[in-house]
Amino acid sequence: MKLTTLRGAGRDGRLAVVAPDLRTAAFAPAIAPTLIDAMERWGEAEPALRELSESLRAGRAAGTFDFKPLEALAPLPRTYQWLDGSAFAAHGELMAKVFGIQNPQSERPLMYQGMSHQFLSANEDVPFRSEADGIDFEGEFGVITDEVPRGTTAAAAAGHIKLIVLINDWSLRTLAQIEMKTGFGWVQAKPACSAAPLAVTADELGAAWYEGRVALPLHIWLNGRKFGAANGREMGFSFGELIAHAAATRSLCPGTVIGSGTVSNENYRQIGSSCIAERRAIETVDEGSPRTPYMSFGDSVRMEAVGPGGETVFGVLEQCVVSSPTYTTI
Amino acid sequence: MKLTTLRGAGRDGRLAVVAPDLRTAAFAPAIAPTLIDAMERWGEAEPALRELSESLRAGRAAGTFDFKPLEALAPLPRTYQWLDGSAFAAHGELMAKVFGIQNPQSERPLMYQGMSHQFLSANEDVPFRSEADGIDFEGEFGVITDEVPRGTTAAAAAGHIKLIVLINDWSLRTLAQIEMKTGFGWVQAKPACSAAPLAVTADELGAAWYEGRVALPLHIWLNGRKFGAANGREMGFSFGELIAHAAATRSLCPGTVIGSGTVSNENYRQIGSSCIAERRAIETVDEGSPRTPYMSFGDSVRMEAVGPGGETVFGVLEQCVVSSPTYTTI
């Protein structure tokens, strides 16, 4: 099942089910007006949404309309909790090496709580105050959970994964360095993320939903040139393990989004990277200093995860970074 | 104006205005059913809520009922963003000294994003999985903002402070040490906070709303014995400065809660502390090792900020920590 959110009266948008062929969609107001509402009572909402999905497939759903991915908002335009991991060992080891820090990733997952009151849509321009902040993208997979009781084990956590998403976790690297040294994590360095148009159930991935990981290549283009195609299969911790880590001392609310961190593979020199910081780290190791600049205003990044038949799985994220020195409202 | 939230049909509870003498209250469904709803359109909600407050004072409000603080939920039982500072220089310098770290607090505020999908009520038991996690309280003041545009200055930020609250930021010190070293901030070490029953407008504080700070003593008792009475006046950064720091690269959503961090004064040896960790740090400096243990199951902590006439300002937080090795739901 594929879900999307379109513009609606409120801040949470309007939930729609998308047909398997992505051509049509239908709103589901009688089932759940918004995705956050569906997450809060997923047990009853899911079967009804799946029934609507089946009707769409069969061409017998009422009130269908053409699905236009460019009009989609983020699946959850806002939610109450975004916990982002850094679960790819290749990335963690490389960054630790370059920054001369001990890599603490081996024993327990790395995770921070990020901004969740706004997820940008996949095609809107992304405003930043200054290029000097070190504007970078991070391509990563994420999962959306229902309510997860405190103390849930990694094995049980897998059952709380209800939807899978694709996220661009915008990062400001100059600020990240400053904030990381405080031990308090990131606030200024991590503004709103962007999200691809479709949130899909695990069965949509088939065999690519592999041991709690998204075993798909994440293709990334920077200004139209291929930048990376790392596969989510090499995630060092599964999403179930990340959820269990998050839920060790707190219950997770329905609609919690858990991120994988930058998708990264051992053969990053061949396959490329999912963020500029990783490429700069490789350049530093290989050449003594970084060569690839962070993003400038006007630069664009495109991300897409594709299935075995070349089909899009979450839709396309394609965005331009723009200057916004003045006030913006949300 | 004093606002409170009582149990309601949904996860956000039910907003009520409390009379100045704290004896009566009235729901405000026609104005705003919940506090988060009021925050999202504060411009229109505030005058109507103030009018209801005035009617309560004059004894001519319709639908009044006895206000029972023990029945109050947190003013915002959940919200989209909780950003907690550490703005008291006395606390920061002491902790840096004891842990042998550079105190990065002098130039820019310390701040992390914490769990916001659940704030516990002021009198409910607080369940933890293990005493070995180092259970500690942190008494602190907080403010609730309306929407704050990105790039708002500290001077302009003051105008976005709509309500003031009292928070117990529960902390698990054993886990905090581990997580702080990663640079990613805290997830496991910072479960749900608790909040005192009343959220009040700045005018309720009179002269105690002093340069964007809550210049009131925060009285704390641990198991019935006085633990501290530090005054919020010594905050090293004002709430306006904390908001500006938070809003440097993101807009803040309505209902954002910004915390001061543990209230702490230069004369902590005389006035006491607002968390056990600080007292243990003082003991380490003075005696070579900490003597005061973290909390055990069955221990209780009480917090209250009082005005110049001895009157309660936010109501009382009084809670018992209990063992909860099994699943709990939110």
XYZ file of C-alpha atoms in Angstrom:
660
model
C 0.000 0.000 0.000
C 1.202 3.482 -0.930
C 0.057 6.560 0.962
C 0.567 10.245 0.284
C -0.451 13.550 1.803
C -1.864 16.390 -0.236
C -2.609 19.943 0.741
C -5.594 20.278 3.067
C -7.210 22.767 5.385
C -4.916 22.138 8.340
C -1.219 21.773 9.083
C -1.372 17.990 8.704
C -2.589 18.026 5.102
C -4.988 15.427 3.694
C -4.307 11.703 3.498
C -4.722 9.918 0.166
C -4.189 6.335 -0.956
C -2.252 6.020 -4.223
C -2.927 3.286 -6.768
C -0.192 0.674 -7.322
C 0.567 2.161 -10.761
C 0.821 5.684 -9.226
C -1.677 7.011 -11.767
C -4.650 7.637 -9.525
C -5.368 8.327 -5.885
C -8.330 8.762 -3.568
C -8.846 10.601 -0.309
C -9.919 8.555 2.682
C -11.807 11.020 4.909
C -14.127 8.367 6.307
C -11.137 6.228 7.316
C -8.657 8.876 8.424
C -8.494 12.528 7.358
C -4.737 12.756 7.934
C -1.817 10.354 8.184
C -1.119 11.289 11.809
C -4.727 10.404 12.585
C -4.292 7.059 10.818
C -1.100 6.345 12.773
C -2.906 7.001 16.061
C -5.411 4.219 15.319
C -3.524 2.170 12.771
C -5.147 -1.084 13.808
C -8.513 -0.041 12.460
C -7.300 2.347 9.777
C -4.930 -0.034 7.990
C -7.445 -2.663 6.796
C -9.792 0.028 5.483
C -6.945 1.843 3.716
C -5.797 -1.447 2.162
C -9.320 -2.067 0.946
C -9.331 1.353 -0.694
C -5.939 0.584 -2.236
C -7.355 -2.633 -3.693
C -10.351 -0.739 -5.097
C -7.968 1.708 -6.745
C -6.000 -1.167 -8.273
C -9.190 -2.677 -9.619
C -10.345 0.673 -10.965
C -13.530 0.616 -8.913
C -12.773 3.186 -6.205
C -15.097 6.169 -5.907
C -13.781 9.732 -6.052
C -10.478 8.930 -7.707
C -8.310 11.664 -9.198
C -5.010 11.824 -11.064
C -2.065 11.490 -8.698
C 0.413 14.327 -9.260
C 3.532 13.677 -7.178
C 4.654 17.304 -7.533
C 1.624 18.317 -5.480
C 2.395 15.980 -2.600
C 3.439 17.241 0.798
C 5.664 15.166 3.061
C 3.696 12.080 4.191
C 3.750 13.550 7.701
C 4.034 17.348 7.234
C 4.592 17.464 10.990
C 4.803 14.904 13.734
C 5.637 14.688 17.423
C 8.933 12.824 17.251
C 11.794 12.435 14.774
C 14.683 10.327 16.007
C 17.507 10.047 13.548
C 20.083 7.300 13.798
C 23.497 7.003 12.209
C 23.411 3.304 11.544
C 25.759 2.760 8.613
C 29.127 1.482 9.823
C 30.992 2.530 6.668
C 29.949 6.154 7.189
C 30.588 6.140 10.930
C 34.072 4.661 10.640
C 35.072 7.083 7.919
C 33.832 10.163 9.756
C 35.501 9.052 12.993
C 38.772 8.552 11.142
C 38.722 11.974 9.533
C 37.685 13.845 12.668
C 40.091 11.898 14.862
C 37.363 10.777 17.245
C 36.702 7.389 18.702
C 33.936 5.662 16.772
C 31.328 4.897 19.419
C 29.035 3.212 16.941
C 30.164 -0.361 17.369
C 28.240 -1.202 20.525
C 25.119 0.934 20.493
C 23.337 2.962 17.839
C 23.966 6.676 17.530
C 20.739 8.690 17.638
C 19.565 12.261 18.155
C 16.162 13.902 18.374
C 15.555 16.323 15.530
C 13.041 18.893 14.404
C 9.695 17.234 13.688
C 7.218 20.101 13.487
C 7.884 20.592 9.800
C 8.886 18.199 7.043
C 9.259 19.904 3.681
C 7.670 18.467 0.562
C 9.809 16.723 -2.029
C 9.923 19.496 -4.578
C 9.810 22.774 -2.730
C 12.837 25.051 -2.630
C 14.757 24.828 0.616
C 15.743 28.192 2.101
C 18.969 28.687 4.046
C 20.451 31.794 5.602
C 24.054 31.407 4.446
C 26.276 29.211 2.289
C 28.914 29.631 5.001
C 26.849 27.304 7.228
C 27.998 24.362 5.063
C 24.772 23.275 3.358
C 24.633 19.508 2.846
C 22.038 16.843 2.106
C 21.789 13.408 3.710
C 19.861 10.728 1.855
C 18.375 8.195 4.217
C 15.555 5.755 4.756
C 13.079 6.063 7.602
C 10.209 4.175 9.188
C 6.999 5.418 10.791
C 5.814 3.546 13.877
C 2.572 3.181 15.726
C 2.710 3.439 19.526
C 5.763 1.578 20.846
C 5.705 0.679 24.550
C 8.788 1.433 26.586
C 11.090 -1.548 26.849
C 10.073 -3.066 23.519
C 12.729 -5.480 22.259
C 14.293 -5.234 18.810
C 12.429 -8.374 17.746
C 9.070 -6.989 18.861
C 9.902 -3.535 17.482
C 9.780 -4.842 13.922
C 6.025 -5.250 14.342
C 5.682 -1.547 15.069
C 7.114 -0.516 11.696
C 4.018 0.506 9.741
C 5.377 2.613 6.898
C 8.699 3.243 5.175
C 9.814 6.608 3.805
C 12.700 8.361 2.059
C 14.142 11.458 3.718
C 16.636 14.179 2.915
C 18.016 15.229 6.292
C 19.354 18.713 5.518
C 22.479 19.448 7.534
C 24.567 22.558 8.152
C 28.087 21.198 8.601
C 29.810 24.307 9.925
C 27.266 24.548 12.722
C 27.271 20.778 13.255
C 30.929 20.817 14.244
C 30.334 23.506 16.843
C 27.231 21.875 18.305
C 28.611 18.350 18.361
C 31.468 19.442 20.633
C 28.990 20.507 23.322
C 27.645 16.964 23.648
C 24.103 18.387 23.473
C 23.484 17.295 19.884
C 22.216 19.481 17.079
C 19.667 22.271 16.997
C 20.937 24.920 14.589
C 22.744 22.358 12.406
C 19.588 20.386 11.674
C 16.737 22.441 10.224
C 13.652 20.827 8.671
C 14.096 17.630 6.645
C 12.408 16.969 3.316
C 10.502 13.778 2.532
C 9.658 11.916 -0.672
C 5.950 11.835 -1.633
C 5.127 8.206 -0.811
C 5.003 6.354 2.495
C 4.727 2.630 1.718
C 4.067 -0.528 3.679
C 6.875 -3.091 3.900
C 5.140 -5.539 1.527
C 5.629 -2.977 -1.273
C 9.367 -3.609 -1.005
C 9.088 -7.385 -1.400
C 12.474 -9.020 -0.867
C 14.047 -5.569 -0.599
C 12.608 -5.354 2.934
C 15.522 -7.368 4.228
C 16.189 -8.029 7.915
C 14.601 -4.752 8.954
C 16.531 -2.801 6.328
C 15.662 -1.195 2.991
C 17.860 -3.188 0.597
C 17.488 -0.749 -2.292
C 19.978 1.536 -4.009
C 19.476 5.193 -3.186
C 20.374 7.098 -6.339
C 21.531 10.653 -5.772
C 22.320 13.376 -8.290
C 23.906 16.729 -7.419
C 23.212 19.394 -10.030
C 22.266 16.653 -12.480
C 25.469 14.612 -12.020
C 25.348 11.219 -10.360
C 26.659 11.463 -6.800
C 25.933 8.065 -5.257
C 23.904 4.887 -5.288
C 24.587 3.309 -1.896
C 22.345 0.431 -0.862
C 20.414 0.374 2.409
C 21.278 -3.274 2.913
C 24.553 -2.484 4.716
C 22.861 -0.752 7.662
C 24.754 -1.810 10.797
C 21.656 -1.821 12.983
C 18.193 -2.798 11.768
C 15.259 -0.430 12.151
C 13.972 -2.789 14.850
C 17.206 -2.277 16.781
C 16.977 1.493 16.339
C 13.394 1.486 17.645
C 14.386 -0.644 20.644
C 17.239 1.769 21.379
C 14.841 4.729 21.228
C 12.227 2.973 23.366
C 14.612 1.866 26.125
C 13.434 4.577 28.519
C 10.435 6.152 26.768
C 7.327 5.022 24.949
C 7.230 6.190 21.341
C 4.144 8.011 20.155
C 2.257 6.933 17.036
C 3.743 8.732 14.060
C 7.296 8.566 15.396
C 9.762 8.665 12.490
C 13.032 6.781 12.931
C 15.837 7.518 10.468
C 18.678 5.293 9.305
C 21.221 8.080 8.951
C 23.143 8.674 5.716
C 23.041 5.554 3.556
C 26.621 4.423 3.073
C 28.428 1.369 1.714
C 31.884 -0.097 2.297
C 32.765 0.444 -1.354
C 32.022 4.158 -1.220
C 34.864 4.956 -3.582
C 33.006 3.025 -6.297
C 29.355 3.449 -5.344
C 29.501 7.061 -4.164
C 27.991 8.714 -1.112
C 24.638 10.001 0.147
C 25.998 13.265 1.537
C 28.759 15.696 0.627
C 30.415 15.394 4.046
C 31.199 11.727 3.375
C 32.707 12.487 -0.032
C 34.823 15.227 1.551
C 35.997 12.749 4.180
C 37.040 10.297 1.446
C 38.907 13.095 -0.336
C 40.616 14.015 2.918
C 41.779 10.426 3.406
C 42.856 10.000 -0.206
C 44.172 13.441 -1.097
C 44.865 15.165 2.198
C 42.069 17.712 1.948
C 38.450 17.972 0.802
C 37.796 19.063 -2.763
C 34.001 18.917 -3.186
C 32.342 22.085 -1.871
C 29.135 22.119 0.120
C 26.052 23.383 -1.699
C 25.646 26.895 -3.070
C 22.385 28.768 -3.580
C 20.875 27.536 -6.821
C 22.310 24.031 -6.487
C 19.899 21.126 -6.706
C 19.869 17.590 -5.360
C 17.753 14.685 -6.597
C 17.144 11.430 -4.741
C 15.290 8.298 -5.736
C 15.262 4.714 -4.518
C 14.380 2.263 -7.268
C 13.076 -1.288 -7.160
C 14.429 -4.288 -9.060
C 12.417 -3.361 -12.147
C 13.677 0.220 -12.088
C 10.387 1.439 -10.669
C 10.282 4.338 -8.206
C 9.489 3.222 -4.662
C 8.963 6.431 -2.685
C 8.782 8.883 -5.578
C 11.426 11.498 -6.298
C 12.949 14.144 -4.025
C 14.265 16.982 -6.154
C 15.066 20.284 -4.568
C 16.879 23.527 -5.041
C 18.593 25.349 -2.187
C 17.840 29.053 -2.082
C 18.872 32.074 -0.071
C 16.487 33.235 2.591
C 18.126 35.862 4.745
C 14.799 37.275 5.842
C 12.002 35.899 7.954
C 10.045 32.917 6.725
C 6.967 31.477 8.302
C 5.985 27.842 8.482
C -3.927 35.023 33.233
C -3.566 31.454 34.466
C -4.322 28.484 32.216
C -4.533 24.795 32.976
C -5.331 21.596 31.105
C -7.714 18.991 32.448
C -8.479 15.523 31.202
C -10.462 15.496 27.958
C -11.443 13.173 25.169
C -8.188 13.438 23.233
C -4.444 13.357 23.835
C -4.286 17.143 24.232
C -6.697 17.330 27.174
C -9.093 20.206 27.702
C -8.094 23.832 28.197
C -9.451 25.740 31.207
C -8.913 29.249 32.526
C -8.231 29.406 36.266
C -9.428 32.252 38.473
C -6.787 34.532 40.020
C -7.489 33.044 43.469
C -7.108 29.477 42.066
C -10.496 28.480 43.509
C -12.536 28.196 40.347
C -11.994 27.516 36.670
C -13.974 27.387 33.450
C -13.519 25.552 30.181
C -13.201 27.649 27.055
C -14.467 25.381 24.270
C -15.814 28.255 22.198
C -12.424 29.998 22.347
C -10.041 27.048 22.130
C -10.717 23.447 23.108
C -7.048 22.746 23.887
C -3.971 24.786 24.731
C -2.154 23.707 21.573
C -5.108 24.986 19.582
C -4.934 28.293 21.469
C -1.205 28.583 20.779
C -1.789 28.072 17.061
C -4.048 31.143 16.928
C -2.951 33.021 20.018
C -3.706 36.426 18.529
C -7.425 35.785 18.574
C -7.541 33.349 21.482
C -5.685 35.483 24.034
C -8.128 38.404 24.330
C -11.075 36.028 24.653
C -9.287 33.945 27.272
C -8.375 37.096 29.201
C -12.001 38.158 29.111
C -13.001 34.795 30.579
C -10.303 35.199 33.221
C -11.748 38.586 34.161
C -15.254 37.090 34.370
C -13.912 34.411 36.706
C -12.286 37.061 38.888
C -15.534 38.976 39.061
C -17.499 35.829 39.857
C -19.715 36.194 36.810
C -18.361 33.512 34.486
C -20.774 30.826 33.313
C -20.020 27.127 33.818
C -17.449 27.574 36.572
C -16.291 24.638 38.672
C -13.908 24.116 41.571
C -10.291 24.042 40.399
C -8.541 20.953 41.740
C -4.820 21.173 40.910
C -4.357 17.453 41.556
C -6.564 16.767 38.547
C -4.541 18.938 36.180
C -2.519 17.493 33.341
C 0.584 19.234 32.063
C -0.479 22.509 30.380
C 0.656 20.953 27.067
C 0.292 17.178 27.532
C 2.128 16.904 24.227
C 3.591 19.356 21.780
C 5.705 19.405 18.623
C 8.921 20.850 19.990
C 10.732 20.957 23.333
C 14.110 22.676 23.252
C 15.896 22.674 26.560
C 18.705 25.081 27.297
C 21.339 25.017 29.991
C 21.469 28.711 30.662
C 22.680 29.025 34.245
C 26.379 29.859 34.334
C 26.865 28.655 37.919
C 25.645 25.174 36.985
C 27.562 25.026 33.714
C 30.875 26.084 35.240
C 30.542 23.622 38.092
C 29.660 20.674 35.865
C 32.499 21.503 33.463
C 34.952 21.637 36.360
C 33.909 18.292 37.782
C 33.812 16.480 34.443
C 37.069 18.066 33.278
C 35.512 19.450 30.118
C 35.804 22.861 28.566
C 32.782 24.964 29.436
C 31.398 25.972 26.060
C 28.610 27.998 27.612
C 30.221 31.401 27.668
C 29.661 32.392 24.058
C 26.501 30.642 22.946
C 23.668 28.914 24.754
C 23.691 25.156 25.187
C 20.505 23.550 23.916
C 19.174 20.132 22.933
C 15.896 18.914 21.485
C 14.044 16.634 23.880
C 10.997 14.403 23.985
C 7.841 16.474 23.498
C 5.145 13.921 22.755
C 4.396 13.429 26.427
C 4.622 15.759 29.402
C 3.580 14.088 32.634
C 1.181 15.770 35.027
C 2.456 17.315 38.240
C 1.314 14.599 40.600
C 1.482 11.307 38.764
C 4.044 8.688 39.691
C 7.001 8.617 37.350
C 8.032 5.126 36.245
C 11.661 4.203 35.554
C 13.202 0.911 34.552
C 16.187 0.885 36.925
C 17.743 2.849 39.773
C 21.098 2.068 38.140
C 20.258 4.564 35.395
C 20.903 7.384 37.892
C 17.443 8.906 38.370
C 17.575 12.667 38.876
C 15.218 15.632 38.721
C 15.975 19.041 37.195
C 13.866 21.968 38.313
C 13.617 24.614 35.638
C 11.478 27.355 34.181
C 10.157 27.277 30.641
C 8.286 29.451 28.181
C 5.724 28.586 25.519
C 5.941 30.502 22.252
C 3.636 31.200 19.377
C 5.080 30.856 15.878
C 8.593 32.304 15.753
C 9.967 33.139 12.283
C 13.453 31.976 11.443
C 16.037 34.637 12.091
C 14.098 36.340 14.887
C 16.395 38.465 17.062
C 16.593 38.113 20.832
C 14.860 41.482 21.233
C 11.981 40.463 18.976
C 11.845 36.977 20.485
C 10.621 38.363 23.799
C 7.339 39.199 22.081
C 6.844 35.540 21.199
C 6.852 34.428 24.835
C 3.184 33.830 25.538
C 3.163 31.654 28.641
C 5.570 30.667 31.421
C 5.716 27.210 33.005
C 7.571 25.170 35.631
C 9.127 21.891 34.524
C 10.832 18.914 36.105
C 13.179 17.633 33.414
C 13.731 14.024 34.528
C 17.249 12.877 33.735
C 19.035 9.542 33.823
C 22.610 10.459 34.689
C 24.313 7.128 33.989
C 22.920 7.139 30.462
C 23.565 10.871 30.054
C 27.302 10.363 30.429
C 27.343 7.713 27.723
C 25.186 9.668 25.295
C 26.926 13.004 25.817
C 30.228 11.513 24.670
C 28.767 10.696 21.255
C 28.044 14.373 20.568
C 24.536 13.385 19.427
C 22.822 14.620 22.597
C 20.378 12.660 24.716
C 17.660 10.203 23.822
C 17.673 7.474 26.474
C 18.886 9.861 29.206
C 15.941 12.205 28.820
C 12.536 10.532 29.117
C 9.304 12.535 29.525
C 9.384 15.702 31.640
C 6.721 16.635 34.166
C 5.059 20.046 34.299
C 3.351 22.054 37.038
C -0.410 22.614 36.630
C -0.451 26.283 35.637
C 0.823 28.078 32.562
C 0.744 31.810 33.252
C 1.196 34.994 31.255
C 4.184 37.198 32.092
C 2.031 39.877 33.747
C 1.172 37.339 36.488
C 4.812 37.514 37.573
C 4.869 41.309 37.931
C 8.388 42.517 38.661
C 9.539 38.891 38.891
C 9.428 38.769 35.088
C 12.836 40.403 34.944
C 14.823 40.894 31.751
C 13.327 37.809 30.152
C 13.969 35.690 33.234
C 11.792 34.282 36.018
C 13.225 36.052 39.073
C 11.566 33.745 41.592
C 12.994 31.215 44.033
C 12.381 27.629 43.006
C 11.866 25.694 46.231
C 12.718 22.005 46.033
C 12.242 19.271 48.610
C 13.623 15.741 48.273
C 11.720 13.246 50.405
C 10.291 16.113 52.433
C 13.673 17.748 53.176
C 14.566 21.100 51.666
C 17.006 20.635 48.806
C 17.293 24.050 47.176
C 15.764 27.445 46.547
C 17.800 28.864 43.659
C 16.430 31.958 41.962
C 15.812 32.162 38.220
C 17.215 35.679 38.116
C 20.798 34.461 37.571
C 20.068 32.907 34.188
C 23.067 33.632 31.960
C 20.959 33.967 28.810
C 17.434 35.386 28.741
C 14.566 33.368 27.297
C 14.606 35.800 24.356
C 18.224 34.879 23.696
C 17.399 31.168 23.947
C 14.545 31.573 21.456
C 16.789 33.515 19.044
C 19.396 30.739 19.323
C 16.770 28.102 18.546
C 15.321 30.102 15.663
C 18.644 30.865 13.958
C 18.074 28.252 11.238
C 14.482 27.078 11.782
C 11.088 28.610 12.394
C 9.588 27.549 15.716
C 6.080 26.133 15.693
C 3.355 27.505 17.970
C 3.462 25.593 21.236
C 7.256 25.317 21.246
C 8.496 24.985 24.826
C 11.921 26.460 25.613
C 13.558 25.438 28.895
C 16.052 27.345 31.035
C 17.937 24.286 32.212
C 18.503 23.535 35.913
C 18.024 26.683 37.959
C 21.321 27.397 39.706
C 22.877 30.235 41.679
C 26.464 31.259 42.386
C 25.913 30.711 46.110
C 24.823 27.115 45.629
C 26.522 26.035 48.826
C 24.077 28.231 50.761
C 20.983 28.216 48.559
C 21.091 24.587 47.438
C 20.584 23.057 44.009
C 17.760 22.159 41.626
C 19.121 18.727 40.722
C 21.074 16.015 42.487
C 23.854 16.039 39.890
C 24.788 19.582 40.882
C 24.880 18.734 44.571
C 27.066 15.717 43.784
C 29.389 17.990 41.801
C 29.690 20.355 44.774
C 30.454 17.386 47.040
C 33.089 16.208 44.585
C 34.771 19.615 44.623
C 34.546 19.979 48.397
C 35.027 16.417 49.622
C 36.633 14.556 46.731
C 33.642 12.356 45.931
C 29.847 12.578 45.728
C 27.844 11.644 48.793
C 24.196 12.258 47.848
C 22.758 9.279 45.964
C 20.482 9.594 42.968
C 16.828 8.738 43.562
C 15.546 5.336 44.610
C 12.124 3.865 43.897
C 9.717 5.339 46.418
C 11.585 8.646 46.688
C 9.625 11.826 46.093
C 10.490 15.317 44.916
C 8.431 18.470 45.369
C 8.928 21.747 43.492
C 7.220 25.091 43.852
C 8.065 28.626 42.768
C 6.556 31.220 45.071
C 5.819 34.897 44.588
C 6.763 37.758 46.906
C 3.681 37.155 49.068
C 4.446 33.443 49.389
C 1.742 32.585 46.863
C 2.166 29.674 44.463
C 2.821 30.799 40.890
C 2.655 27.627 38.781
C 1.167 25.269 41.364
C 3.054 22.383 42.919
C 4.962 19.533 41.282
C 5.083 16.591 43.676
C 5.991 13.187 42.403
C 7.130 9.769 43.422
C 9.523 7.702 41.321
C 8.408 4.106 40.876
C 9.712 0.939 39.306
C 8.283 0.030 35.946
C 10.218 -2.864 34.477
C 7.331 -3.840 32.216
C 5.659 -2.181 29.272
C 3.789 1.053 29.778
C 1.667 2.840 27.248
C 1.306 6.552 26.780
